[in-house]
Amino acid sequence: MSNITITAIHDHQGLQELKPRWDSFTGSLDQTLVFFSHDWVNLWAECFIPDKKLHIIIVHEAGRIIGILPLYHETYSTLKIFKRHCLHSFTNNSATVSGIITASSDLPRVCAAIHHYLKENDHLFTELFLERLPASHTNISTLMNQFSQGWSQATLEPWPGSYYVDTTGSHADHLLSLSKRAQKNLRLKTSKLHKLKGVRWESLPSFSETAFNNLIRIENTGWKKERGNPIVQSERTLHFFKKAAEIFSGKQQFMITTLFVEDRPLIMDYSLIAYGNFHTLKIAVDFDRTDLLNLSPGSLLTEELIRYCFEHKLQRLDFYGICTEHQTHWTNRIDQKYNIMIIKRSDAIARARIYLRKLFKHEL
């Protein structure tokens, strides 16, 4: 590790200035995700943790970046008494993927370098949370083996993964792989749909103010409105998704898909498309149009998106979020995600928290 060095970025300005080198590094990886891009990480930090101190660990080898771990400082309390100063990955309900960004071949060396760095700077934190690490892009065993030795202890918890559809074969074969019931329902709903007036699909690969406003308007109906969690209910979330649409449109990595019935949007999908993956991030249904909900607009939309992936030679459609039952009609493939908590073995409070969490099976 003599030729491996580490630097850390602690403020938002430093993160912004890192963009050219970050993009060059992630662009050189054989396997990456749009959620590891500088644009995504920087926008997320700008919108959701504008006042938090960052701690972005950069691993260099012979002057080139070989690994990045985006973290920020967060303070928690246990039993409203003990304050814990933690390092946390860039995750919330709007970003369900994080990870150590590196080539798979470099992961062991990058993990070892980060482990050594954290030991040398253990005064900065009591715990480190790496949340929602995708098994498809992270060797979980390597992380656990590295951080469960010496001065640190790591605990692993599964986080609800996300379903995905493999779209590397043919669309016809995929349809035949569905259950007979699913095939029949799809034919029936499609037939009913085309008997209505003003039916059309529209896919916009660039940002449209009108389309975005339609999305947030119809998303604010039905169960999402009742629960109070549509995009429009949070200024930060609204800004994040609008700005992301603008940024990734400029990179030709964004699309809004709309099913119009009677020339009005019935269901819409907000997606990012990059590195062979189609990520459906937000789906909005106009639940006020109760007379049309028996069309199963979600199924019609899913089939349209799957068809798009096959036609454009994409590798997979990722349902993003967490697994939901209706997605099992289309696939049984799950990209499992994991949460890892790393503590110092010498920290009695952190060790007690781990014991109590296991005992009571809930977060303290």
Coordinates of N, CA and C in Angstrom, one line a residue, residues 20 44-45 55 80 86 103 128 142 156 159 165 176 178 198 219 222 274 280 287 303 309 324 329:
P20 N -14.5 17.0 -12.5 CA -13.8 16.5 -13.7 C -13.1 15.1 -13.4
W44 N -27.6 15.3 -4.8 CA -28.2 14.8 -3.5 C -27.7 15.6 -2.3
A45 N -26.4 15.8 -2.3 CA -25.8 16.5 -1.1 C -26.3 18.0 -1.1
H55 N -17.7 14.2 4.3 CA -16.4 13.4 4.5 C -16.3 12.4 3.4
K80 N -31.7 9.4 24.3 CA -31.7 10.9 24.6 C -30.7 11.3 25.5
C86 N -21.5 10.2 13.9 CA -21.4 9.1 13.0 C -21.0 9.6 11.6
A103 N -13.5 -0.2 -9.0 CA -13.6 -1.4 -9.9 C -13.6 -2.6 -9.0
L128 N -20.0 4.1 11.7 CA -20.1 4.4 10.3 C -21.2 3.6 9.7
T142 N -16.3 -9.1 0.9 CA -15.0 -8.4 1.0 C -15.1 -7.3 2.0
L156 N -24.0 -6.8 9.7 CA -24.6 -6.8 8.4 C -26.1 -7.0 8.6
W159 N -31.3 -5.2 3.6 CA -32.3 -4.1 3.4 C -33.2 -4.6 2.2
V165 N -35.9 -6.7 -14.1 CA -36.2 -7.6 -15.3 C -35.0 -7.7 -16.2
L176 N -43.6 -14.8 -23.1 CA -44.0 -16.2 -22.9 C -43.6 -16.8 -21.5
L178 N -44.0 -15.2 -18.8 CA -45.0 -14.8 -17.8 C -46.0 -15.9 -17.5
G198 N -58.6 8.9 -27.5 CA -57.5 9.7 -27.1 C -56.4 8.9 -26.3
E219 N -49.3 12.6 -9.1 CA -48.7 11.8 -8.0 C -49.3 12.2 -6.7
G222 N -54.7 10.0 -4.5 CA -54.8 8.7 -3.9 C -54.0 8.5 -2.7
A274 N -29.0 4.7 -18.0 CA -27.5 4.8 -18.2 C -26.8 3.5 -18.0
T280 N -36.5 2.9 -13.1 CA -37.8 3.7 -12.9 C -37.9 4.2 -11.5
F287 N -55.2 8.9 -9.5 CA -56.2 8.1 -8.8 C -57.6 8.8 -8.8
E303 N -45.3 -3.0 -18.9 CA -45.1 -3.7 -20.1 C -44.5 -2.8 -21.2
C309 N -37.1 -1.3 -23.2 CA -35.7 -1.9 -22.9 C -35.3 -2.9 -23.9
T324 N -42.1 -4.9 -4.3 CA -43.5 -4.9 -4.0 C -44.1 -6.1 -4.7
H329 N -45.3 -10.3 -10.9 CA -45.9 -10.7 -12.2 C -44.9 -10.7 -13.3

